[in-house]
Amino acid sequence: NAGVMQNPRHLVRRRGQEARLRCSPMKGHSHVYWYRQLPEEGLKFMVYLQKENIIDESGMPKERFSAEFPKEGPSILRIQQVVRGDSAAYFCASSPSMGLQAKNIQYFGAGTRLSVL
Amino acid sequence: AQKITQTQPGMFVQEKEAVTLDCTYDTSDPSYGLFWYKQPSSGEMIFLIYQGSYDQQNATEGRYSLNFQKARKSANLVISASQLGDSAMYFCAMREPQGGSEKLVFGKGTKLTVNP
């Protein structure tokens, strides 16, 4: 049973380029979350998606960042025109269902380390 | 206001001893979930243990247990019989069901070092 798969593990971009981060949730999971971790910090929530729907994007910067979780294929976090401040580890998590009754554990991928030169 | 507070930036423990990592939280919602994750130097985030606000008993998972004190709003992680492989960052997180969102709010973490 494969876990949450993120690729690439490391991504290097020059300022102004685009970064695309991919996340395939665990089998049977229909909820995907993206978090960002700056050095020496905890994870900060960015966006929560279900298939074809954005449920909560309250942590997403208003410009340059977008996320999708299409009916088929992985979830994509897209950062346009990257700047040095975007350098961070980006984690994807997935869970099977909603609600505290279901525990709804979020299982994380290994992350994508984005470096902007 | 910080919702999750981990007051110990770093902790040291001898191999085979027990260690407690502190976590306090702030919420006015009666329904919430508390989580602990481990992040080794390789970088991945590993789920350790979960405690629901309505759970009657403290959660346990192998060598991990959660000392849940609801009135104090604390959810300390206890690791028994520490092993060298336990050296890692440990993050406490909370989920509140606000508006249908399932987002986790994380603390800043505690770096645990297990000495031989």
Tab-separated table of C-alpha atoms in Angstrom:
chain	number	residue	atom	x	y	z
A	1	ASN	CA	0.000	0.000	0.000
A	2	ALA	CA	1.926	2.995	-1.277
A	3	GLY	CA	1.973	6.084	0.862
A	4	VAL	CA	1.589	9.658	-0.266
A	5	MET	CA	3.885	10.197	-3.229
A	6	GLN	CA	5.405	13.575	-3.932
A	7	ASN	CA	7.661	14.500	-6.804
A	8	PRO	CA	10.104	15.808	-7.405
A	9	ARG	CA	11.903	15.471	-4.075
A	10	HIS	CA	14.138	18.398	-4.927
A	11	LEU	CA	13.437	21.200	-7.352
A	12	VAL	CA	15.729	24.043	-8.308
A	13	ARG	CA	14.336	27.050	-10.125
A	14	ARG	CA	15.657	30.457	-11.080
A	15	ARG	CA	13.760	33.566	-10.123
A	16	GLY	CA	10.847	34.132	-12.470
A	17	GLN	CA	10.426	30.495	-13.489
A	18	GLU	CA	7.473	28.295	-12.672
A	19	ALA	CA	7.485	25.455	-10.156
A	20	ARG	CA	5.091	22.515	-10.363
A	21	LEU	CA	4.858	20.177	-7.417
A	22	ARG	CA	2.934	16.918	-7.698
A	23	CYS	CA	1.193	14.838	-5.078
A	24	SER	CA	-0.514	11.476	-5.414
A	25	PRO	CA	-2.588	10.666	-2.323
A	26	MET	CA	-2.739	7.307	-0.643
A	27	LYS	CA	-5.035	4.813	-2.282
A	28	GLY	CA	-8.601	5.402	-1.165
A	29	HIS	CA	-7.927	8.946	0.053
A	30	SER	CA	-9.956	11.713	-1.507
A	31	HIS	CA	-8.718	14.668	0.544
A	32	VAL	CA	-5.439	16.440	-0.145
A	33	TYR	CA	-3.701	19.163	1.826
A	34	TRP	CA	-0.645	21.263	1.039
A	35	TYR	CA	1.621	22.719	3.703
A	36	ARG	CA	4.790	24.796	3.552
A	37	GLN	CA	7.704	24.533	5.954
A	38	LEU	CA	10.312	27.251	6.216
A	39	PRO	CA	13.668	26.398	7.841
A	40	GLU	CA	13.460	25.905	11.606
A	41	GLU	CA	9.676	26.285	11.515
A	42	GLY	CA	6.619	24.113	11.809
A	43	LEU	CA	4.356	23.441	8.877
A	44	LYS	CA	1.940	26.127	7.723
A	45	PHE	CA	-1.319	25.179	6.029
A	46	MET	CA	-1.816	26.385	2.475
A	47	VAL	CA	-4.789	24.684	0.843
A	48	TYR	CA	-7.241	21.805	1.251
A	49	LEU	CA	-8.751	20.101	-1.776
A	50	GLN	CA	-11.112	17.320	-2.619
A	51	LYS	CA	-11.467	15.941	-6.102
A	52	GLU	CA	-12.079	18.884	-8.457
A	53	ASN	CA	-12.867	21.227	-5.549
A	54	ILE	CA	-10.916	23.663	-3.420
A	55	ILE	CA	-12.393	23.498	0.072
A	56	ASP	CA	-10.132	25.883	1.962
A	57	GLU	CA	-7.400	28.053	0.470
A	58	SER	CA	-7.079	30.435	3.395
A	59	GLY	CA	-3.339	29.784	3.722
A	60	MET	CA	-2.499	30.265	0.100
A	61	PRO	CA	-0.808	33.499	-1.012
A	62	LYS	CA	-3.207	35.478	-3.183
A	63	GLU	CA	-0.820	35.819	-6.098
A	64	ARG	CA	1.339	33.388	-8.033
A	65	PHE	CA	0.150	30.279	-6.149
A	66	SER	CA	-2.544	27.893	-7.321
A	67	ALA	CA	-3.566	24.331	-6.603
A	68	GLU	CA	-5.725	21.736	-8.255
A	69	PHE	CA	-6.831	18.171	-7.674
A	70	PRO	CA	-8.365	16.939	-10.911
A	71	LYS	CA	-10.699	14.009	-11.277
A	72	GLU	CA	-7.870	11.982	-12.746
A	73	GLY	CA	-4.222	12.350	-11.820
A	74	PRO	CA	-2.262	13.890	-8.998
A	75	SER	CA	-2.801	17.120	-7.158
A	76	ILE	CA	-0.620	19.943	-8.425
A	77	LEU	CA	0.702	22.941	-6.514
A	78	ARG	CA	1.838	25.559	-8.985
A	79	ILE	CA	3.995	28.552	-8.192
A	80	GLN	CA	4.420	31.075	-10.962
A	81	GLN	CA	7.297	33.544	-11.243
A	82	VAL	CA	9.096	32.128	-8.218
A	83	VAL	CA	11.039	34.403	-5.882
A	84	ARG	CA	13.759	33.548	-3.364
A	85	GLY	CA	11.235	33.717	-0.526
A	86	ASP	CA	9.409	30.732	-2.026
A	87	SER	CA	12.354	28.499	-1.108
A	88	ALA	CA	10.941	26.010	1.360
A	89	ALA	CA	9.836	22.433	1.828
A	90	TYR	CA	6.342	21.800	0.498
A	91	PHE	CA	4.460	18.892	1.982
A	92	CYS	CA	1.371	17.179	0.739
A	93	ALA	CA	-0.881	15.140	2.997
A	94	SER	CA	-3.934	13.016	2.320
A	95	SER	CA	-6.766	11.640	4.420
A	96	PRO	CA	-9.642	9.280	3.782
A	97	SER	CA	-12.608	11.172	5.114
A	98	MET	CA	-13.863	14.132	7.021
A	99	GLY	CA	-14.879	14.525	10.589
A	100	LEU	CA	-13.449	14.012	13.997
A	101	GLN	CA	-15.490	10.858	14.425
A	102	ALA	CA	-13.405	9.300	11.690
A	103	LYS	CA	-10.135	10.548	13.208
A	104	ASN	CA	-9.223	11.698	9.718
A	105	ILE	CA	-5.501	11.234	10.121
A	106	GLN	CA	-3.460	13.195	7.613
A	107	TYR	CA	-0.591	11.153	6.210
A	108	PHE	CA	2.256	13.100	4.719
A	109	GLY	CA	4.483	12.625	1.738
A	110	ALA	CA	8.248	13.084	1.934
A	111	GLY	CA	7.997	16.654	0.696
A	112	THR	CA	9.463	18.657	-2.175
A	113	ARG	CA	12.391	20.915	-1.360
A	114	LEU	CA	12.194	23.959	-3.585
A	115	SER	CA	15.286	26.093	-3.984
A	116	VAL	CA	15.034	29.357	-5.864
A	117	LEU	CA	18.326	30.731	-7.150
B	1	ALA	CA	-2.502	34.199	19.153
B	2	GLN	CA	-0.503	31.029	18.895
B	3	LYS	CA	-2.764	28.004	18.919
B	4	ILE	CA	-0.097	25.380	19.550
B	5	THR	CA	2.816	26.046	21.876
B	6	GLN	CA	5.823	23.820	22.238
B	7	THR	CA	8.049	25.429	24.835
B	8	GLN	CA	11.046	23.125	24.509
B	9	PRO	CA	13.192	23.962	21.471
B	10	GLY	CA	15.502	21.083	22.334
B	11	MET	CA	15.483	18.076	24.629
B	12	PHE	CA	18.117	15.495	25.494
B	13	VAL	CA	17.506	12.007	26.848
B	14	GLN	CA	19.608	8.963	27.543
B	15	GLU	CA	18.926	5.840	25.563
B	16	LYS	CA	16.350	3.566	27.247
B	17	GLU	CA	14.956	6.364	29.394
B	18	ALA	CA	11.531	7.966	29.026
B	19	VAL	CA	11.041	11.542	27.841
B	20	THR	CA	8.075	13.924	27.809
B	21	LEU	CA	7.633	16.528	25.101
B	22	ASP	CA	5.311	19.353	26.035
B	23	CYS	CA	2.444	20.757	24.003
B	24	THR	CA	-0.246	23.218	25.022
B	25	TYR	CA	-3.068	24.335	22.783
B	26	ASP	CA	-5.645	27.059	22.612
B	27	THR	CA	-9.163	26.589	21.318
B	28	SER	CA	-12.700	27.500	22.293
B	29	ASP	CA	-14.195	24.744	20.171
B	30	PRO	CA	-15.323	21.657	22.154
B	31	SER	CA	-14.493	19.393	19.199
B	32	TYR	CA	-10.896	19.145	18.143
B	33	GLY	CA	-8.164	16.651	17.429
B	34	LEU	CA	-4.578	16.626	18.577
B	35	PHE	CA	-1.717	14.989	16.684
B	36	TRP	CA	1.966	14.325	17.068
B	37	TYR	CA	4.303	13.932	14.121
B	38	LYS	CA	7.968	13.000	13.940
B	39	GLN	CA	10.338	14.537	11.411
B	40	PRO	CA	13.726	12.802	11.233
B	41	SER	CA	16.704	14.431	9.569
B	42	SER	CA	15.679	12.839	6.271
B	43	GLY	CA	12.754	15.254	6.266
B	44	GLU	CA	9.592	13.210	5.994
B	45	MET	CA	6.681	13.740	8.391
B	46	ILE	CA	5.622	10.594	10.217
B	47	PHE	CA	2.299	10.367	12.055
B	48	LEU	CA	2.724	9.069	15.600
B	49	ILE	CA	-0.435	9.424	17.637
B	50	TYR	CA	-3.884	11.028	17.730
B	51	GLN	CA	-6.145	12.203	20.570
B	52	GLY	CA	-9.725	13.347	20.063
B	53	SER	CA	-11.169	15.915	22.449
B	54	TYR	CA	-13.984	13.552	23.427
B	55	ASP	CA	-11.800	10.514	23.898
B	56	GLN	CA	-12.138	9.228	27.437
B	57	GLN	CA	-8.741	7.597	27.615
B	58	ASN	CA	-5.263	8.801	26.792
B	59	ALA	CA	-4.064	7.552	23.423
B	60	THR	CA	-1.266	5.013	23.232
B	61	GLU	CA	0.646	3.644	20.240
B	62	GLY	CA	3.460	1.286	21.142
B	63	ARG	CA	6.149	3.293	22.945
B	64	TYR	CA	4.216	6.533	22.413
B	65	SER	CA	1.534	7.761	24.737
B	66	LEU	CA	-0.276	11.047	24.968
B	67	ASN	CA	-0.787	12.640	28.368
B	68	PHE	CA	-4.023	14.505	27.638
B	69	GLN	CA	-5.071	17.026	30.293
B	70	LYS	CA	-8.110	18.738	28.878
B	71	ALA	CA	-8.618	21.289	31.647
B	72	ARG	CA	-5.011	22.416	31.282
B	73	LYS	CA	-5.216	22.245	27.500
B	74	SER	CA	-2.103	20.165	27.306
B	75	ALA	CA	-1.282	17.137	25.179
B	76	ASN	CA	2.206	16.012	26.080
B	77	LEU	CA	3.896	13.198	24.185
B	78	VAL	CA	5.608	10.548	26.270
B	79	ILE	CA	8.183	8.324	24.617
B	80	SER	CA	9.164	5.340	26.728
B	81	ALA	CA	12.428	3.415	26.435
B	82	SER	CA	14.045	5.924	24.075
B	83	GLN	CA	16.034	4.619	21.145
B	84	LEU	CA	18.744	6.296	19.093
B	85	GLY	CA	16.344	6.328	16.161
B	86	ASP	CA	13.982	8.552	18.129
B	87	SER	CA	16.326	11.489	17.559
B	88	ALA	CA	14.259	13.853	15.425
B	89	MET	CA	12.036	16.927	15.427
B	90	TYR	CA	8.634	16.378	16.992
B	91	PHE	CA	5.637	18.492	16.092
B	92	CYS	CA	2.353	18.832	17.914
B	93	ALA	CA	-0.655	19.812	15.794
B	94	MET	CA	-4.346	20.547	16.281
B	95	ARG	CA	-7.336	20.282	14.010
B	96	GLU	CA	-10.469	22.334	14.581
B	97	PRO	CA	-13.513	21.698	12.411
B	98	GLN	CA	-14.064	25.317	11.450
B	99	GLY	CA	-16.273	25.817	8.441
B	100	GLY	CA	-15.610	22.350	7.123
B	101	SER	CA	-11.874	22.838	6.926
B	102	GLU	CA	-9.676	20.055	8.151
B	103	LYS	CA	-6.441	22.011	8.301
B	104	LEU	CA	-3.827	21.268	10.911
B	105	VAL	CA	-2.128	23.991	12.920
B	106	PHE	CA	1.397	23.065	13.959
B	107	GLY	CA	3.668	24.108	16.780
B	108	LYS	CA	7.272	25.111	16.158
B	109	GLY	CA	8.554	21.731	17.202
B	110	THR	CA	10.960	20.186	19.696
B	111	LYS	CA	14.277	18.712	18.649
B	112	LEU	CA	14.893	15.503	20.571
B	113	THR	CA	18.382	14.066	20.839
B	114	VAL	CA	18.825	10.575	22.251
B	115	ASN	CA	22.286	9.988	23.669
B	116	PRO	CA	23.869	6.510	23.808
